[in-house]
Amino acid sequence: MLDGKTAVITGSTSGIGLGYARAMAEKGANIVINGFGDKDAIEKERAAIESEFKVKCVYSAADMTKPDEITGMIKMAEDTFGAVDILVNNAGIQYVSPIEDFPDAKWDQILAINLSSAFHTIKAAVPGMKSRKWGRIINTASAHALVASPDKAAYVAAKHGIAGLTKVVALETAQHGVTVNALCPGYVWTPLVEAQIPDTAKARGITEEEVKRDVLLAAQPTKEFVTVEQVAAYAVFLCSDAASSITGAILPIDGGWTAE
Ligand code: NAD
């Protein structure tokens, strides 16, 4: 389905981003993975994508806070594969603090990674997509692009911002064969989430099951985590011809969270 296409996925060395990379490779796309982490572990994931799915996969260490590295990554992808057909803006971090104590540097960093990086990737990739009359841009937003929670000022502002950016670029590219959408996951079962469960259980004196149900999934009516595979499958669908009329959409995948 994606044979011959190239997908650049920011923040794809773990979690949801790695899920997108593997799902798109499975459909035949060549992949640029990006993000931080242990060098050997990243190389292992890169090589696994190539050998399991018989596609090419290259790694970019571009830092999503640095505009010149971001545009360099898009150029590297175009030079290597001839095109960026699919762009997934997924890199993201979180910081939790009441507004009066929220560090200025954390605000700047979250806005840079979770929002401004998508501006820079999109700006660099759209000309090629328009000229080839085909493109798919998928932004990982969050349920926090639609609703707020306390103590997450920068994250919620950035995620609402990316919803706005999604709509604007969708309008600008609507007649050029390019779609631009935002996926809004609720709580997704990623290594990041999994790792905090034992500590939270210990800190609150409750069981790990209670942490999942009463702390993490308090807002999620299904009381089930969304899976990486479900989010990745949604993104693959958005790359299909069947989804070519879906653009500028802010799409929840949140177990009913934003229905409340
Ligand atoms: P994760 O921590 O597993 O993945 C984040 C990725 O971003 C990693 O590859 C990391 O190396 C990369 N990254 C961080 N800073 C970077 C930088 N400066 N430059 C380049 N890469 C950088 O987290 P995840 O849970 O997979 O989250 C991925 C996206 O999904 C984020 O945008 C997050 O906000 C969003 N999201 C996650 C959940 C969830 O419950 N896990 C829910 C909704 C939305």
PDB file of C-alpha atoms and ligand atoms in Angstrom:
ATOM      1  CA  MET A   1       0.000   0.000   0.000  1.00  0.00           C
ATOM      2  CA  LEU A   2       2.874   2.422   0.765  1.00  0.00           C
ATOM      3  CA  ASP A   3       5.455   0.825  -1.539  1.00  0.00           C
ATOM      4  CA  GLY A   4       7.889   3.415  -2.856  1.00  0.00           C
ATOM      5  CA  LYS A   5       6.736   6.087  -0.405  1.00  0.00           C
ATOM      6  CA  THR A   6       8.998   7.649   2.216  1.00  0.00           C
ATOM      7  CA  ALA A   7       7.859   8.453   5.746  1.00  0.00           C
ATOM      8  CA  VAL A   8       9.709  10.774   8.138  1.00  0.00           C
ATOM      9  CA  ILE A   9       8.611  10.261  11.728  1.00  0.00           C
ATOM     10  CA  THR A  10       9.911  12.570  14.442  1.00  0.00           C
ATOM     11  CA  GLY A  11      10.407  11.110  17.912  1.00  0.00           C
ATOM     12  CA  SER A  12      10.335   7.534  16.667  1.00  0.00           C
ATOM     13  CA  THR A  13      13.026   5.866  18.755  1.00  0.00           C
ATOM     14  CA  SER A  14      10.379   4.642  21.197  1.00  0.00           C
ATOM     15  CA  GLY A  15       6.689   4.466  22.020  1.00  0.00           C
ATOM     16  CA  ILE A  16       4.066   5.688  19.569  1.00  0.00           C
ATOM     17  CA  GLY A  17       6.625   6.992  17.063  1.00  0.00           C
ATOM     18  CA  LEU A  18       8.335   3.631  16.771  1.00  0.00           C
ATOM     19  CA  GLY A  19       4.876   2.102  16.336  1.00  0.00           C
ATOM     20  CA  TYR A  20       4.179   4.401  13.373  1.00  0.00           C
ATOM     21  CA  ALA A  21       7.577   3.566  11.855  1.00  0.00           C
ATOM     22  CA  ARG A  22       7.031  -0.185  12.070  1.00  0.00           C
ATOM     23  CA  ALA A  23       3.428  -0.012  10.817  1.00  0.00           C
ATOM     24  CA  MET A  24       4.357   2.143   7.815  1.00  0.00           C
ATOM     25  CA  ALA A  25       7.381  -0.034   7.033  1.00  0.00           C
ATOM     26  CA  GLU A  26       5.112  -3.076   7.144  1.00  0.00           C
ATOM     27  CA  LYS A  27       3.067  -1.415   4.383  1.00  0.00           C
ATOM     28  CA  GLY A  28       6.223  -0.924   2.304  1.00  0.00           C
ATOM     29  CA  ALA A  29       7.340   2.646   3.069  1.00  0.00           C
ATOM     30  CA  ASN A  30      10.977   3.606   3.482  1.00  0.00           C
ATOM     31  CA  ILE A  31      11.466   5.221   6.869  1.00  0.00           C
ATOM     32  CA  VAL A  32      13.435   7.987   8.530  1.00  0.00           C
ATOM     33  CA  ILE A  33      13.453   7.463  12.274  1.00  0.00           C
ATOM     34  CA  ASN A  34      14.444  10.245  14.653  1.00  0.00           C
ATOM     35  CA  GLY A  35      14.822  10.810  18.354  1.00  0.00           C
ATOM     36  CA  PHE A  36      17.117  10.326  21.306  1.00  0.00           C
ATOM     37  CA  GLY A  37      18.226   7.261  23.216  1.00  0.00           C
ATOM     38  CA  ASP A  38      20.897   4.633  23.521  1.00  0.00           C
ATOM     39  CA  LYS A  39      22.859   4.416  20.243  1.00  0.00           C
ATOM     40  CA  ASP A  40      22.979   0.618  20.174  1.00  0.00           C
ATOM     41  CA  ALA A  41      19.269   0.311  20.940  1.00  0.00           C
ATOM     42  CA  ILE A  42      18.408   2.766  18.150  1.00  0.00           C
ATOM     43  CA  GLU A  43      20.631   0.901  15.691  1.00  0.00           C
ATOM     44  CA  LYS A  44      18.948  -2.366  16.680  1.00  0.00           C
ATOM     45  CA  GLU A  45      15.473  -0.916  15.990  1.00  0.00           C
ATOM     46  CA  ARG A  46      16.638   0.609  12.697  1.00  0.00           C
ATOM     47  CA  ALA A  47      18.162  -2.654  11.500  1.00  0.00           C
ATOM     48  CA  ALA A  48      15.084  -4.623  12.623  1.00  0.00           C
ATOM     49  CA  ILE A  49      12.813  -2.416  10.504  1.00  0.00           C
ATOM     50  CA  GLU A  50      15.005  -3.046   7.450  1.00  0.00           C
ATOM     51  CA  SER A  51      15.272  -6.785   7.912  1.00  0.00           C
ATOM     52  CA  GLU A  52      11.689  -7.498   9.008  1.00  0.00           C
ATOM     53  CA  PHE A  53       9.945  -5.358   6.401  1.00  0.00           C
ATOM     54  CA  LYS A  54      12.476  -5.314   3.510  1.00  0.00           C
ATOM     55  CA  VAL A  55      12.517  -1.509   3.290  1.00  0.00           C
ATOM     56  CA  LYS A  56      15.230   1.092   3.806  1.00  0.00           C
ATOM     57  CA  CYS A  57      15.384   2.827   7.180  1.00  0.00           C
ATOM     58  CA  VAL A  58      17.784   5.632   8.099  1.00  0.00           C
ATOM     59  CA  TYR A  59      18.248   7.401  11.414  1.00  0.00           C
ATOM     60  CA  SER A  60      18.412  11.156  11.949  1.00  0.00           C
ATOM     61  CA  ALA A  61      19.646  12.484  15.291  1.00  0.00           C
ATOM     62  CA  ALA A  62      18.122  15.927  14.610  1.00  0.00           C
ATOM     63  CA  ASP A  63      17.127  17.750  17.787  1.00  0.00           C
ATOM     64  CA  MET A  64      13.543  18.985  17.460  1.00  0.00           C
ATOM     65  CA  THR A  65      14.420  22.155  19.386  1.00  0.00           C
ATOM     66  CA  LYS A  66      16.859  23.209  16.609  1.00  0.00           C
ATOM     67  CA  PRO A  67      15.274  24.564  13.407  1.00  0.00           C
ATOM     68  CA  ASP A  68      18.419  24.108  11.281  1.00  0.00           C
ATOM     69  CA  GLU A  69      18.724  20.451  12.334  1.00  0.00           C
ATOM     70  CA  ILE A  70      15.022  19.939  11.546  1.00  0.00           C
ATOM     71  CA  THR A  71      15.290  21.332   8.023  1.00  0.00           C
ATOM     72  CA  GLY A  72      18.536  19.350   7.632  1.00  0.00           C
ATOM     73  CA  MET A  73      16.621  16.150   8.461  1.00  0.00           C
ATOM     74  CA  ILE A  74      13.979  16.835   5.781  1.00  0.00           C
ATOM     75  CA  LYS A  75      16.725  17.623   3.246  1.00  0.00           C
ATOM     76  CA  MET A  76      18.587  14.430   4.184  1.00  0.00           C
ATOM     77  CA  ALA A  77      15.379  12.432   3.639  1.00  0.00           C
ATOM     78  CA  GLU A  78      14.782  14.054   0.240  1.00  0.00           C
ATOM     79  CA  ASP A  79      18.409  13.520  -0.787  1.00  0.00           C
ATOM     80  CA  THR A  80      18.361   9.877   0.364  1.00  0.00           C
ATOM     81  CA  PHE A  81      14.954   8.799  -0.936  1.00  0.00           C
ATOM     82  CA  GLY A  82      14.001  11.527  -3.444  1.00  0.00           C
ATOM     83  CA  ALA A  83      10.921  12.634  -1.516  1.00  0.00           C
ATOM     84  CA  VAL A  84       9.163  13.011   1.802  1.00  0.00           C
ATOM     85  CA  ASP A  85       5.676  11.651   1.064  1.00  0.00           C
ATOM     86  CA  ILE A  86       4.511  11.099   4.628  1.00  0.00           C
ATOM     87  CA  LEU A  87       5.477  13.341   7.522  1.00  0.00           C
ATOM     88  CA  VAL A  88       4.552  12.382  11.061  1.00  0.00           C
ATOM     89  CA  ASN A  89       5.177  14.994  13.725  1.00  0.00           C
ATOM     90  CA  ASN A  90       5.312  12.963  16.893  1.00  0.00           C
ATOM     91  CA  ALA A  91       8.231  14.069  19.105  1.00  0.00           C
ATOM     92  CA  GLY A  92       6.913  15.280  22.410  1.00  0.00           C
ATOM     93  CA  ILE A  93       7.714  15.707  26.080  1.00  0.00           C
ATOM     94  CA  GLN A  94       5.665  16.487  29.184  1.00  0.00           C
ATOM     95  CA  TYR A  95       6.249  18.537  32.334  1.00  0.00           C
ATOM     96  CA  VAL A  96       3.815  18.781  35.211  1.00  0.00           C
ATOM     97  CA  SER A  97       3.718  21.790  37.551  1.00  0.00           C
ATOM     98  CA  PRO A  98       1.295  24.473  38.750  1.00  0.00           C
ATOM     99  CA  ILE A  99       1.566  27.567  36.544  1.00  0.00           C
ATOM    100  CA  GLU A 100       3.165  29.760  39.214  1.00  0.00           C
ATOM    101  CA  ASP A 101       6.106  27.347  39.546  1.00  0.00           C
ATOM    102  CA  PHE A 102       6.301  26.307  35.887  1.00  0.00           C
ATOM    103  CA  PRO A 103       9.944  26.872  34.797  1.00  0.00           C
ATOM    104  CA  ASP A 104      10.282  29.308  31.879  1.00  0.00           C
ATOM    105  CA  ALA A 105      12.842  27.017  30.238  1.00  0.00           C
ATOM    106  CA  LYS A 106      10.411  24.050  30.340  1.00  0.00           C
ATOM    107  CA  TRP A 107       7.691  26.149  28.706  1.00  0.00           C
ATOM    108  CA  ASP A 108      10.099  27.116  25.901  1.00  0.00           C
ATOM    109  CA  GLN A 109      11.355  23.540  25.465  1.00  0.00           C
ATOM    110  CA  ILE A 110       7.868  21.999  25.308  1.00  0.00           C
ATOM    111  CA  LEU A 111       6.612  24.614  22.862  1.00  0.00           C
ATOM    112  CA  ALA A 112       9.714  24.007  20.717  1.00  0.00           C
ATOM    113  CA  ILE A 113       9.497  20.189  20.645  1.00  0.00           C
ATOM    114  CA  ASN A 114       5.722  19.653  20.749  1.00  0.00           C
ATOM    115  CA  LEU A 115       4.684  22.529  18.455  1.00  0.00           C
ATOM    116  CA  SER A 116       7.363  24.585  16.690  1.00  0.00           C
ATOM    117  CA  SER A 117       9.203  21.513  15.363  1.00  0.00           C
ATOM    118  CA  ALA A 118       6.061  20.648  13.385  1.00  0.00           C
ATOM    119  CA  PHE A 119       6.010  24.142  11.879  1.00  0.00           C
ATOM    120  CA  HIS A 120       9.602  23.665  10.690  1.00  0.00           C
ATOM    121  CA  THR A 121       9.149  20.118   9.314  1.00  0.00           C
ATOM    122  CA  ILE A 122       5.915  21.033   7.538  1.00  0.00           C
ATOM    123  CA  LYS A 123       7.395  24.213   6.058  1.00  0.00           C
ATOM    124  CA  ALA A 124      10.322  22.201   4.675  1.00  0.00           C
ATOM    125  CA  ALA A 125       8.295  19.207   3.412  1.00  0.00           C
ATOM    126  CA  VAL A 126       5.212  20.856   1.890  1.00  0.00           C
ATOM    127  CA  PRO A 127       6.849  22.243  -1.286  1.00  0.00           C
ATOM    128  CA  GLY A 128       7.884  18.721  -2.378  1.00  0.00           C
ATOM    129  CA  MET A 129       4.464  17.272  -1.510  1.00  0.00           C
ATOM    130  CA  LYS A 130       2.689  20.012  -3.493  1.00  0.00           C
ATOM    131  CA  SER A 131       4.957  19.532  -6.501  1.00  0.00           C
ATOM    132  CA  ARG A 132       4.275  15.765  -6.529  1.00  0.00           C
ATOM    133  CA  LYS A 133       0.561  16.343  -5.801  1.00  0.00           C
ATOM    134  CA  TRP A 134       0.538  13.810  -2.993  1.00  0.00           C
ATOM    135  CA  GLY A 135       1.332  14.030   0.684  1.00  0.00           C
ATOM    136  CA  ARG A 136       0.189  12.949   4.106  1.00  0.00           C
ATOM    137  CA  ILE A 137       0.944  14.950   7.235  1.00  0.00           C
ATOM    138  CA  ILE A 138      -0.077  13.406  10.535  1.00  0.00           C
ATOM    139  CA  ASN A 139       0.480  15.257  13.779  1.00  0.00           C
ATOM    140  CA  THR A 140       0.355  13.386  17.072  1.00  0.00           C
ATOM    141  CA  ALA A 141      -1.679  15.764  19.182  1.00  0.00           C
ATOM    142  CA  SER A 142      -3.429  14.378  22.284  1.00  0.00           C
ATOM    143  CA  ALA A 143      -6.749  14.375  24.088  1.00  0.00           C
ATOM    144  CA  HIS A 144      -5.074  17.474  25.531  1.00  0.00           C
ATOM    145  CA  ALA A 145      -5.568  19.165  22.162  1.00  0.00           C
ATOM    146  CA  LEU A 146      -9.304  19.107  22.954  1.00  0.00           C
ATOM    147  CA  VAL A 147      -9.562  19.341  26.736  1.00  0.00           C
ATOM    148  CA  ALA A 148      -7.272  20.484  29.556  1.00  0.00           C
ATOM    149  CA  SER A 149      -5.932  19.081  32.796  1.00  0.00           C
ATOM    150  CA  PRO A 150      -4.396  21.142  35.597  1.00  0.00           C
ATOM    151  CA  ASP A 151      -0.614  21.536  35.897  1.00  0.00           C
ATOM    152  CA  LYS A 152       0.087  20.907  32.198  1.00  0.00           C
ATOM    153  CA  ALA A 153       0.141  24.492  30.874  1.00  0.00           C
ATOM    154  CA  ALA A 154       2.836  24.062  28.240  1.00  0.00           C
ATOM    155  CA  TYR A 155       1.736  20.621  27.024  1.00  0.00           C
ATOM    156  CA  VAL A 156      -1.927  21.575  26.688  1.00  0.00           C
ATOM    157  CA  ALA A 157      -1.077  24.886  25.013  1.00  0.00           C
ATOM    158  CA  ALA A 158       1.262  23.157  22.552  1.00  0.00           C
ATOM    159  CA  LYS A 159      -1.263  20.415  21.761  1.00  0.00           C
ATOM    160  CA  HIS A 160      -4.071  22.933  21.204  1.00  0.00           C
ATOM    161  CA  GLY A 161      -1.590  24.832  19.031  1.00  0.00           C
ATOM    162  CA  ILE A 162      -0.832  21.829  16.876  1.00  0.00           C
ATOM    163  CA  ALA A 163      -4.560  21.351  16.289  1.00  0.00           C
ATOM    164  CA  GLY A 164      -4.676  24.901  14.921  1.00  0.00           C
ATOM    165  CA  LEU A 165      -1.576  24.375  12.779  1.00  0.00           C
ATOM    166  CA  THR A 166      -3.135  21.171  11.405  1.00  0.00           C
ATOM    167  CA  LYS A 167      -6.268  23.030  10.272  1.00  0.00           C
ATOM    168  CA  VAL A 168      -4.366  25.907   8.657  1.00  0.00           C
ATOM    169  CA  VAL A 169      -2.014  23.699   6.631  1.00  0.00           C
ATOM    170  CA  ALA A 170      -4.940  21.456   5.636  1.00  0.00           C
ATOM    171  CA  LEU A 171      -6.659  24.491   4.083  1.00  0.00           C
ATOM    172  CA  GLU A 172      -3.470  25.619   2.337  1.00  0.00           C
ATOM    173  CA  THR A 173      -2.828  22.187   0.795  1.00  0.00           C
ATOM    174  CA  ALA A 174      -6.417  21.019   0.194  1.00  0.00           C
ATOM    175  CA  GLN A 175      -6.198  21.308  -3.587  1.00  0.00           C
ATOM    176  CA  HIS A 176      -2.745  19.773  -3.881  1.00  0.00           C
ATOM    177  CA  GLY A 177      -3.393  16.127  -2.984  1.00  0.00           C
ATOM    178  CA  VAL A 178      -2.079  16.652   0.529  1.00  0.00           C
ATOM    179  CA  THR A 179      -4.009  15.823   3.703  1.00  0.00           C
ATOM    180  CA  VAL A 180      -3.133  17.114   7.153  1.00  0.00           C
ATOM    181  CA  ASN A 181      -4.672  15.614  10.270  1.00  0.00           C
ATOM    182  CA  ALA A 182      -4.087  15.377  13.995  1.00  0.00           C
ATOM    183  CA  LEU A 183      -4.477  12.192  16.012  1.00  0.00           C
ATOM    184  CA  CYS A 184      -5.535  12.761  19.613  1.00  0.00           C
ATOM    185  CA  PRO A 185      -4.712   9.741  21.754  1.00  0.00           C
ATOM    186  CA  GLY A 186      -5.812   9.369  25.330  1.00  0.00           C
ATOM    187  CA  TYR A 187      -3.491   7.383  27.592  1.00  0.00           C
ATOM    188  CA  VAL A 188      -1.392   5.064  25.451  1.00  0.00           C
ATOM    189  CA  TRP A 189       0.480   2.098  26.864  1.00  0.00           C
ATOM    190  CA  THR A 190       4.104   3.087  26.140  1.00  0.00           C
ATOM    191  CA  PRO A 191       7.323   2.244  27.997  1.00  0.00           C
ATOM    192  CA  LEU A 192       7.186   5.784  29.398  1.00  0.00           C
ATOM    193  CA  VAL A 193       3.799   5.176  31.016  1.00  0.00           C
ATOM    194  CA  GLU A 194       4.660   1.640  32.122  1.00  0.00           C
ATOM    195  CA  ALA A 195       7.822   2.810  33.881  1.00  0.00           C
ATOM    196  CA  GLN A 196       6.011   5.249  36.190  1.00  0.00           C
ATOM    197  CA  ILE A 197       3.555   2.684  37.578  1.00  0.00           C
ATOM    198  CA  PRO A 198       5.692   0.965  40.274  1.00  0.00           C
ATOM    199  CA  ASP A 199       6.924   4.304  41.695  1.00  0.00           C
ATOM    200  CA  THR A 200       3.422   5.784  41.761  1.00  0.00           C
ATOM    201  CA  ALA A 201       2.112   2.649  43.477  1.00  0.00           C
ATOM    202  CA  LYS A 202       4.816   2.879  46.118  1.00  0.00           C
ATOM    203  CA  ALA A 203       4.388   6.636  46.604  1.00  0.00           C
ATOM    204  CA  ARG A 204       0.610   6.374  47.070  1.00  0.00           C
ATOM    205  CA  GLY A 205       0.549   3.051  48.915  1.00  0.00           C
ATOM    206  CA  ILE A 206      -1.773   1.433  46.379  1.00  0.00           C
ATOM    207  CA  THR A 207      -1.467  -1.523  44.022  1.00  0.00           C
ATOM    208  CA  GLU A 208      -0.198  -1.250  40.459  1.00  0.00           C
ATOM    209  CA  GLU A 209      -3.693  -2.174  39.221  1.00  0.00           C
ATOM    210  CA  GLU A 210      -5.142   0.717  41.270  1.00  0.00           C
ATOM    211  CA  VAL A 211      -2.583   3.115  39.787  1.00  0.00           C
ATOM    212  CA  LYS A 212      -3.656   2.110  36.289  1.00  0.00           C
ATOM    213  CA  ARG A 213      -7.386   2.311  36.975  1.00  0.00           C
ATOM    214  CA  ASP A 214      -7.733   5.171  39.475  1.00  0.00           C
ATOM    215  CA  VAL A 215      -4.777   7.408  38.629  1.00  0.00           C
ATOM    216  CA  LEU A 216      -3.788   6.990  34.981  1.00  0.00           C
ATOM    217  CA  LEU A 217      -7.126   5.913  33.550  1.00  0.00           C
ATOM    218  CA  ALA A 218      -9.284   8.124  35.779  1.00  0.00           C
ATOM    219  CA  ALA A 219     -10.281  10.201  32.728  1.00  0.00           C
ATOM    220  CA  GLN A 220     -10.608   7.337  30.246  1.00  0.00           C
ATOM    221  CA  PRO A 221     -14.141   5.810  30.313  1.00  0.00           C
ATOM    222  CA  THR A 222     -13.090   2.464  28.804  1.00  0.00           C
ATOM    223  CA  LYS A 223     -10.562   2.035  31.663  1.00  0.00           C
ATOM    224  CA  GLU A 224      -8.304   0.521  29.021  1.00  0.00           C
ATOM    225  CA  PHE A 225      -5.104   1.974  27.631  1.00  0.00           C
ATOM    226  CA  VAL A 226      -5.055   2.844  23.948  1.00  0.00           C
ATOM    227  CA  THR A 227      -2.334   0.734  22.313  1.00  0.00           C
ATOM    228  CA  VAL A 228       0.542   1.911  20.164  1.00  0.00           C
ATOM    229  CA  GLU A 229      -0.661  -0.478  17.464  1.00  0.00           C
ATOM    230  CA  GLN A 230      -4.131   1.126  17.415  1.00  0.00           C
ATOM    231  CA  VAL A 231      -2.694   4.627  16.982  1.00  0.00           C
ATOM    232  CA  ALA A 232      -0.310   3.399  14.283  1.00  0.00           C
ATOM    233  CA  ALA A 233      -3.123   1.637  12.410  1.00  0.00           C
ATOM    234  CA  TYR A 234      -5.133   4.881  12.412  1.00  0.00           C
ATOM    235  CA  ALA A 235      -2.148   6.686  10.885  1.00  0.00           C
ATOM    236  CA  VAL A 236      -1.735   4.012   8.214  1.00  0.00           C
ATOM    237  CA  PHE A 237      -5.429   4.392   7.353  1.00  0.00           C
ATOM    238  CA  LEU A 238      -4.936   8.172   6.985  1.00  0.00           C
ATOM    239  CA  CYS A 239      -2.253   7.398   4.374  1.00  0.00           C
ATOM    240  CA  SER A 240      -4.675   5.329   2.280  1.00  0.00           C
ATOM    241  CA  ASP A 241      -6.693   6.481  -0.718  1.00  0.00           C
ATOM    242  CA  ALA A 242      -9.861   5.769   1.292  1.00  0.00           C
ATOM    243  CA  ALA A 243      -8.827   8.618   3.628  1.00  0.00           C
ATOM    244  CA  SER A 244      -8.073  11.185   0.930  1.00  0.00           C
ATOM    245  CA  SER A 245     -11.122  13.300   1.872  1.00  0.00           C
ATOM    246  CA  ILE A 246     -10.150  13.428   5.530  1.00  0.00           C
ATOM    247  CA  THR A 247      -8.164  16.602   6.069  1.00  0.00           C
ATOM    248  CA  GLY A 248      -7.997  19.280   8.739  1.00  0.00           C
ATOM    249  CA  ALA A 249      -9.515  16.775  11.151  1.00  0.00           C
ATOM    250  CA  ILE A 250      -8.722  16.574  14.841  1.00  0.00           C
ATOM    251  CA  LEU A 251      -9.315  12.894  15.522  1.00  0.00           C
ATOM    252  CA  PRO A 252      -9.745  11.471  19.031  1.00  0.00           C
ATOM    253  CA  ILE A 253      -8.575   7.929  19.799  1.00  0.00           C
ATOM    254  CA  ASP A 254      -9.101   8.138  23.514  1.00  0.00           C
ATOM    255  CA  GLY A 255     -11.467   5.490  24.870  1.00  0.00           C
ATOM    256  CA  GLY A 256     -14.211   8.089  25.229  1.00  0.00           C
ATOM    257  CA  TRP A 257     -12.195  10.621  27.292  1.00  0.00           C
ATOM    258  CA  THR A 258     -13.244  13.700  25.301  1.00  0.00           C
ATOM    259  CA  ALA A 259     -16.898  12.588  25.096  1.00  0.00           C
ATOM    260  CA  GLU A 260     -17.321  13.503  28.754  1.00  0.00           C
TER     261      GLU A 260
HETATM  262  P1  NAD B   1       8.078   8.555  24.225  1.00  0.00           P
HETATM  263  O1  NAD B   1       8.805   9.290  25.314  1.00  0.00           O
HETATM  264  O2  NAD B   1       8.098   7.063  24.211  1.00  0.00           O
HETATM  265  O3  NAD B   1       8.536   9.094  22.803  1.00  0.00           O
HETATM  266  C1  NAD B   1       8.927  10.427  22.585  1.00  0.00           C
HETATM  267  C2  NAD B   1       9.902  10.479  21.447  1.00  0.00           C
HETATM  268  O4  NAD B   1      10.292  11.842  21.231  1.00  0.00           O
HETATM  269  C3  NAD B   1      11.194   9.681  21.738  1.00  0.00           C
HETATM  270  O5  NAD B   1      11.614   9.044  20.539  1.00  0.00           O
HETATM  271  C4  NAD B   1      12.186  10.791  22.116  1.00  0.00           C
HETATM  272  O6  NAD B   1      13.535  10.448  21.891  1.00  0.00           O
HETATM  273  C5  NAD B   1      11.723  11.888  21.181  1.00  0.00           C
HETATM  274  N1  NAD B   1      12.188  13.225  21.547  1.00  0.00           N
HETATM  275  C6  NAD B   1      12.093  13.857  22.736  1.00  0.00           C
HETATM  276  N2  NAD B   1      12.710  15.051  22.667  1.00  0.00           N
HETATM  277  C7  NAD B   1      13.204  15.166  21.405  1.00  0.00           C
HETATM  278  C8  NAD B   1      13.946  16.172  20.713  1.00  0.00           C
HETATM  279  N3  NAD B   1      14.312  17.325  21.303  1.00  0.00           N
HETATM  280  N4  NAD B   1      14.287  15.940  19.430  1.00  0.00           N
HETATM  281  C9  NAD B   1      13.947  14.771  18.817  1.00  0.00           C
HETATM  282  N5  NAD B   1      13.253  13.796  19.413  1.00  0.00           N
HETATM  283  C10 NAD B   1      12.880  14.000  20.693  1.00  0.00           C
HETATM  284  O7  NAD B   1       6.566   9.085  24.337  1.00  0.00           O
HETATM  285  P2  NAD B   1       5.223   8.627  23.612  1.00  0.00           P
HETATM  286  O8  NAD B   1       4.280   8.335  24.717  1.00  0.00           O
HETATM  287  O9  NAD B   1       5.448   7.635  22.546  1.00  0.00           O
HETATM  288  O10 NAD B   1       4.785  10.027  22.942  1.00  0.00           O
HETATM  289  C11 NAD B   1       4.874  10.315  21.572  1.00  0.00           C
HETATM  290  C12 NAD B   1       3.903  11.445  21.227  1.00  0.00           C
HETATM  291  O11 NAD B   1       2.576  11.038  21.570  1.00  0.00           O
HETATM  292  C13 NAD B   1       4.148  12.750  21.988  1.00  0.00           C
HETATM  293  O12 NAD B   1       3.925  13.858  21.136  1.00  0.00           O
HETATM  294  C14 NAD B   1       3.101  12.720  23.096  1.00  0.00           C
HETATM  295  O13 NAD B   1       2.753  14.002  23.524  1.00  0.00           O
HETATM  296  C15 NAD B   1       1.975  12.032  22.358  1.00  0.00           C
HETATM  297  N6  NAD B   1       0.975  11.402  23.222  1.00  0.00           N
HETATM  298  C16 NAD B   1       1.314  10.383  24.078  1.00  0.00           C
HETATM  299  C17 NAD B   1       0.331   9.815  24.890  1.00  0.00           C
HETATM  300  C18 NAD B   1       0.645   8.684  25.856  1.00  0.00           C
HETATM  301  O14 NAD B   1      -0.216   8.366  26.692  1.00  0.00           O
HETATM  302  N7  NAD B   1       1.771   8.019  25.784  1.00  0.00           N
HETATM  303  C19 NAD B   1      -0.978  10.303  24.822  1.00  0.00           C
HETATM  304  C20 NAD B   1      -1.273  11.334  23.930  1.00  0.00           C
HETATM  305  C21 NAD B   1      -0.290  11.880  23.127  1.00  0.00           C
END
